[in-house]
Short mmCIF file of C-alpha atoms in Angstrom, two decimals:
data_model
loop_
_atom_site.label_atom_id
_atom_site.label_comp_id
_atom_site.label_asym_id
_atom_site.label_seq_id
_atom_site.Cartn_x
_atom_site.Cartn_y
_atom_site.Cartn_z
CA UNK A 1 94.19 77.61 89.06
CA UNK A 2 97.33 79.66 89.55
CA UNK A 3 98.98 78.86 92.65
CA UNK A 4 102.69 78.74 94.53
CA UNK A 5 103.20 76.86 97.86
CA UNK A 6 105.91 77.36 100.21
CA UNK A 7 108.04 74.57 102.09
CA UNK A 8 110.66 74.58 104.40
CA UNK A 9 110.16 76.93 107.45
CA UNK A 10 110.65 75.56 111.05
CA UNK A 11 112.74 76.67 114.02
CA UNK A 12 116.40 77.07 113.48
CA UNK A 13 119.60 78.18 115.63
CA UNK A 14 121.26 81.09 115.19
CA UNK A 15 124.17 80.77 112.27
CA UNK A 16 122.69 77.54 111.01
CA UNK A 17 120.58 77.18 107.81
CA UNK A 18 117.28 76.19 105.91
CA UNK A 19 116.39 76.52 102.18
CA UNK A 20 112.92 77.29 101.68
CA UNK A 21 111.12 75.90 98.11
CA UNK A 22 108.01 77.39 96.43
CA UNK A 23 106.20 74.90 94.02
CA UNK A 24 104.43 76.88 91.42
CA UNK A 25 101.58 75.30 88.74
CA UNK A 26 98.89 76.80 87.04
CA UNK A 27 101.04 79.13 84.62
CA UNK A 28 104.38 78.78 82.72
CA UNK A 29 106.26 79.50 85.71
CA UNK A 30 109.91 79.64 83.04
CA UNK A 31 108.43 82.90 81.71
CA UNK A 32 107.93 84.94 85.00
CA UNK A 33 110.53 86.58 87.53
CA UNK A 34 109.44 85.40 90.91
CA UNK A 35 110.40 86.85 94.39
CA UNK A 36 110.46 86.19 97.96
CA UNK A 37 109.27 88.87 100.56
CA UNK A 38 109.16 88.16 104.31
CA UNK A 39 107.04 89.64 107.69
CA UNK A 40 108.12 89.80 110.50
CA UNK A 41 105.67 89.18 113.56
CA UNK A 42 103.26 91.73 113.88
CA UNK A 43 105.58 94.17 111.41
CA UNK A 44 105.29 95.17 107.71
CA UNK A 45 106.71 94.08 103.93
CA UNK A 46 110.11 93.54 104.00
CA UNK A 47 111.30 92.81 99.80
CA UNK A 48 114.03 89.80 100.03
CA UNK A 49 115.41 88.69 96.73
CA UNK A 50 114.54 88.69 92.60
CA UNK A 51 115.04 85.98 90.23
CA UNK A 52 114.66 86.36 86.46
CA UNK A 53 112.55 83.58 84.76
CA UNK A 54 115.73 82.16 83.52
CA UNK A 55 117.82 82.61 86.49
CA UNK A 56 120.56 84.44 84.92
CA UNK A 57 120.00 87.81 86.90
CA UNK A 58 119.45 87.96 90.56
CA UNK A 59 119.48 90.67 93.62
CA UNK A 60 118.86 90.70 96.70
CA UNK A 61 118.32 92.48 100.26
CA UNK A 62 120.97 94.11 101.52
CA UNK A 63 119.96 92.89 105.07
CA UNK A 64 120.04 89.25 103.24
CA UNK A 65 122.95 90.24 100.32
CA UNK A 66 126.04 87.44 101.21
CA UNK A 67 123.97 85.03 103.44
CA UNK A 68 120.77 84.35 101.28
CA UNK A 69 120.71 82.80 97.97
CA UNK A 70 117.85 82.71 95.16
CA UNK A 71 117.51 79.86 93.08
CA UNK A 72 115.30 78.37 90.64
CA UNK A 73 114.75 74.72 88.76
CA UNK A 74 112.36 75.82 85.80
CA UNK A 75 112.07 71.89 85.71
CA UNK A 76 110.55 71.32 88.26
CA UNK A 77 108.54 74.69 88.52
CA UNK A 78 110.10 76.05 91.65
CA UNK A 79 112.13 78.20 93.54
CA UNK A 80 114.26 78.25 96.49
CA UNK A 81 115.92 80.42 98.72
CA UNK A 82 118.75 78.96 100.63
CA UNK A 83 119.23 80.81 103.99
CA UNK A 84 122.89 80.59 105.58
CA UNK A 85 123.65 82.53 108.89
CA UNK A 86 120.95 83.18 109.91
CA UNK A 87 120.13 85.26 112.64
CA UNK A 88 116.71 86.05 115.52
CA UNK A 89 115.96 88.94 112.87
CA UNK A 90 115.83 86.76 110.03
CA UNK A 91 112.58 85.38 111.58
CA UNK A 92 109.49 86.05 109.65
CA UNK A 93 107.09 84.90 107.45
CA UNK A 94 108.63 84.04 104.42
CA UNK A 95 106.31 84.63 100.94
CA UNK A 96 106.96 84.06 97.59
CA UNK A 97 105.81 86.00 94.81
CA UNK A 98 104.95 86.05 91.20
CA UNK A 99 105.73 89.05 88.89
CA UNK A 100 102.46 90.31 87.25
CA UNK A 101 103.68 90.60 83.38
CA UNK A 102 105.83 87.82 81.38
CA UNK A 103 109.45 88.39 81.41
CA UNK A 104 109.77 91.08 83.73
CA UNK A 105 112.46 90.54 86.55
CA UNK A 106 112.07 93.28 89.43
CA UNK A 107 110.17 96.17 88.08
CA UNK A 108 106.40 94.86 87.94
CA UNK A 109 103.45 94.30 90.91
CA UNK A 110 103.07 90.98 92.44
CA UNK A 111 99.94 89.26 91.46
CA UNK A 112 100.41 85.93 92.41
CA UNK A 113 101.21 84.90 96.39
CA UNK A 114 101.81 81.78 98.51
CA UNK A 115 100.46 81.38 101.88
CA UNK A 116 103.91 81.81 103.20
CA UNK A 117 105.80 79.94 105.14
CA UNK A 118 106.87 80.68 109.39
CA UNK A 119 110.99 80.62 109.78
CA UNK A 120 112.22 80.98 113.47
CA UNK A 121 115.09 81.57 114.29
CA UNK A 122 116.33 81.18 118.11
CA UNK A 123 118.51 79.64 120.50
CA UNK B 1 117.01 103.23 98.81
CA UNK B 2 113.54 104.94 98.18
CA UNK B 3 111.39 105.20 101.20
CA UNK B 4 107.49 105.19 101.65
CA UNK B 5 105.76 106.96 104.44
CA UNK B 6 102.24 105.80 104.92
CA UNK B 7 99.60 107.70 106.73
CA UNK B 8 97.95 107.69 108.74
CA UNK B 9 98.82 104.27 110.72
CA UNK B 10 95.83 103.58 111.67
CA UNK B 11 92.43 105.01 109.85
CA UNK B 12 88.69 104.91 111.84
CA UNK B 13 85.62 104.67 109.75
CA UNK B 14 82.60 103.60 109.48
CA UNK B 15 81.34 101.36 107.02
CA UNK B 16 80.13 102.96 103.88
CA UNK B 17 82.19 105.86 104.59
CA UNK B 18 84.78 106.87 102.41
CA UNK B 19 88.79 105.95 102.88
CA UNK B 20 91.70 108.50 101.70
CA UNK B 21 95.28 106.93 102.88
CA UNK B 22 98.20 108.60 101.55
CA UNK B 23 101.77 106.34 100.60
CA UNK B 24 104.57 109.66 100.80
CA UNK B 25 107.58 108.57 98.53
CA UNK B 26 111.11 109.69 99.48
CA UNK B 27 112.20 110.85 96.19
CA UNK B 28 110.22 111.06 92.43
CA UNK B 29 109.04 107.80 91.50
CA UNK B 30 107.66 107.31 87.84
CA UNK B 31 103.85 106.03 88.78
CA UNK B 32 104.17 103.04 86.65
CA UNK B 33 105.74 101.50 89.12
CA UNK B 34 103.71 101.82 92.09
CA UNK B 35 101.68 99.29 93.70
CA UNK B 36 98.79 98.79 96.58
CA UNK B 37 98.31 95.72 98.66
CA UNK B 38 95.43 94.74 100.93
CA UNK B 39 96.49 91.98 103.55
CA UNK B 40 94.04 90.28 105.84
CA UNK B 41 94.77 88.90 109.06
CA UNK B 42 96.75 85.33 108.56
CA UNK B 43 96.68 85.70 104.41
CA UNK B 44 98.93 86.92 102.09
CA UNK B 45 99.20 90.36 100.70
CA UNK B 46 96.26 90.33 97.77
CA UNK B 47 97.10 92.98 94.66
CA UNK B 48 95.34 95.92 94.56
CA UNK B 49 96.36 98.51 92.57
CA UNK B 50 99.18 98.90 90.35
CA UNK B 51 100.98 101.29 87.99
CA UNK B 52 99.48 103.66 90.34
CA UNK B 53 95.93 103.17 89.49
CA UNK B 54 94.83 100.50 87.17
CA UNK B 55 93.15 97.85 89.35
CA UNK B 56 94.24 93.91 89.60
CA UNK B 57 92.10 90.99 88.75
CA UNK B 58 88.55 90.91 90.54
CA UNK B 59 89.35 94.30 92.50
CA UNK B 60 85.99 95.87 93.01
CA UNK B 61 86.14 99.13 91.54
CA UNK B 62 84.77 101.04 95.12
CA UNK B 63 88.80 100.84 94.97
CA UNK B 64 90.96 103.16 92.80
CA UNK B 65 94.61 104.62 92.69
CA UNK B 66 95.76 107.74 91.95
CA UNK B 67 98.60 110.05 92.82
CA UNK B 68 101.96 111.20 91.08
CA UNK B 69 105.86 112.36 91.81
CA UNK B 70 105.92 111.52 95.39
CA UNK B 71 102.15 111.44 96.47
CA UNK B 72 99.82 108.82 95.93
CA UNK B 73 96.77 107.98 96.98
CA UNK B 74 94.24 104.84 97.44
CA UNK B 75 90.68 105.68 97.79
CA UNK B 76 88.24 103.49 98.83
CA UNK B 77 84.63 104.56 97.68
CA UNK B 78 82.26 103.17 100.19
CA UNK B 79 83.97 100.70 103.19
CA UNK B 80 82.72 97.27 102.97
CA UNK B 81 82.78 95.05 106.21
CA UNK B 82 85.74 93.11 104.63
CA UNK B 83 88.20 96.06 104.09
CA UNK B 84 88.96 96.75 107.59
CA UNK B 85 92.23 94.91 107.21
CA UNK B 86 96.09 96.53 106.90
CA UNK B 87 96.95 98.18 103.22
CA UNK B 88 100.44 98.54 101.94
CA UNK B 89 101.86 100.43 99.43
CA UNK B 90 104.95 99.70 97.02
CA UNK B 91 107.59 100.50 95.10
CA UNK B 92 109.13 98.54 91.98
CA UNK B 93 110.92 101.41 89.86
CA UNK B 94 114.43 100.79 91.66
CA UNK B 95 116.06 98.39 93.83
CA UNK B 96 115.41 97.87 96.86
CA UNK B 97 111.94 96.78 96.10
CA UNK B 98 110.37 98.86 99.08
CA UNK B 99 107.21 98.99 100.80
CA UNK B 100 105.23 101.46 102.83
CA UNK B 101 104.84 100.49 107.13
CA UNK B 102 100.95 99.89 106.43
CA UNK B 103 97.93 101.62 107.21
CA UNK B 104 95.15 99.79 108.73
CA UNK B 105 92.04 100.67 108.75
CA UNK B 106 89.60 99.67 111.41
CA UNK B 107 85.83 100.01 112.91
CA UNK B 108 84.71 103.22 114.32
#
């Protein structure tokens, strides 16, 4: 059974910062690009940042681009996203995601998603 | 940045009627590269459609895709009970990744 889990969410400050992980099993998880995508409450989609499956190419956000970083231990089958700065509009449901095809870094569906994870940020 | 406009917000039907909602895109956008999500109160988005119209794994096929340039379409054949939930539409030819602001589709 393919299946990622998110870990890490909580309440937060403003300007302080959390790393989020996402456990994959199931699949290979070195041969896919994986992604994280967050929700605000009660709002829509909002695309956060790309990893290849070997971690050499990354992008990002730009409402995240200098503050968030993706990361990934193909080791240990997971993925993290290190949040610094953050602020009230960084809070959302954070998902990860799992490219559809093997290989493919941003351009491809998502197929595969966790159950996200609930960041908060505020005073 | 290419935008998606998706109408209408908010769709009324009946069950076993037929759904038409519409993702606009703000410039040409190859249809390989276009996606549909269903999301359900509390879960995660679940894959729908993508390239524009081939369906994911275990989609019943009362849903389809269609739709080039910068219109596209999901249809829903016949509305089942569980499909009045929120539906998204996205974009993964160019960076940023974008999605569509929703449509949901609820009980007449």
């Amino acid at each position: 059974q393919v299946h990622l889990v998110e870990s890490g969410g909580g309440v937060v400050q403003p300007g302080r910062s959390l790393r989020l992980s996402c456990a994959a099993s199931g699949f290979s998880f070195s041969n896919y690009g994986m992604h994280w995508v967050r929700q605000a409450p009660g709002k829509g989609l909002e695309w956060v940042a790309a990893i290849s499956n070997d971690g050499s190419r990354k992008d990002y956000a730009d409402s995240v681009k200098g503050r968030f970083t993706i990361s990934r231990d193909n080791s240990k089958n997971t993925q993290f996203l290190q949040m610094n700065s953050l602020r009230a509009d960084d809070t959302a449901v954070y998902y990860c995601a799992r490219v559809k095809s093997r290989g493919t870094f941003w351009a491809d569906a998502f197929d595969i998603w966790g159950q996200g994870t609930m960041v908060t940020v505020s005073s | 940045e290419i935008v998606l406009t998706q109408s209408p917000g908010t769709l009324s039907l009946s069950p076993g009627e037929r759904a038409t909602l519409s993702c606009r895109a703000s410039q040409n956008l190859d249809s390989r590269y276009l996606a549909w999500y269903q999301q359900k109160p509390g879960q995660a988005p679940r894959l729908l459609i993508y390239g524009a119209s081939s369906r994911g794994t275990a989609i019943p096929d009362r849903f389809s895709g269609s739709g080039s340039g910068t219109d596209f379409t999901l249809t829903i054949s016949r509305l089942e009970p569980e499909d009045f939930v929120v539906y998204y539409c996205q974009q993964y030819g160019s960076t940023p990744l974008t999605f569509g602001g929703g449509t949901k589709v609820e009980i007449k």
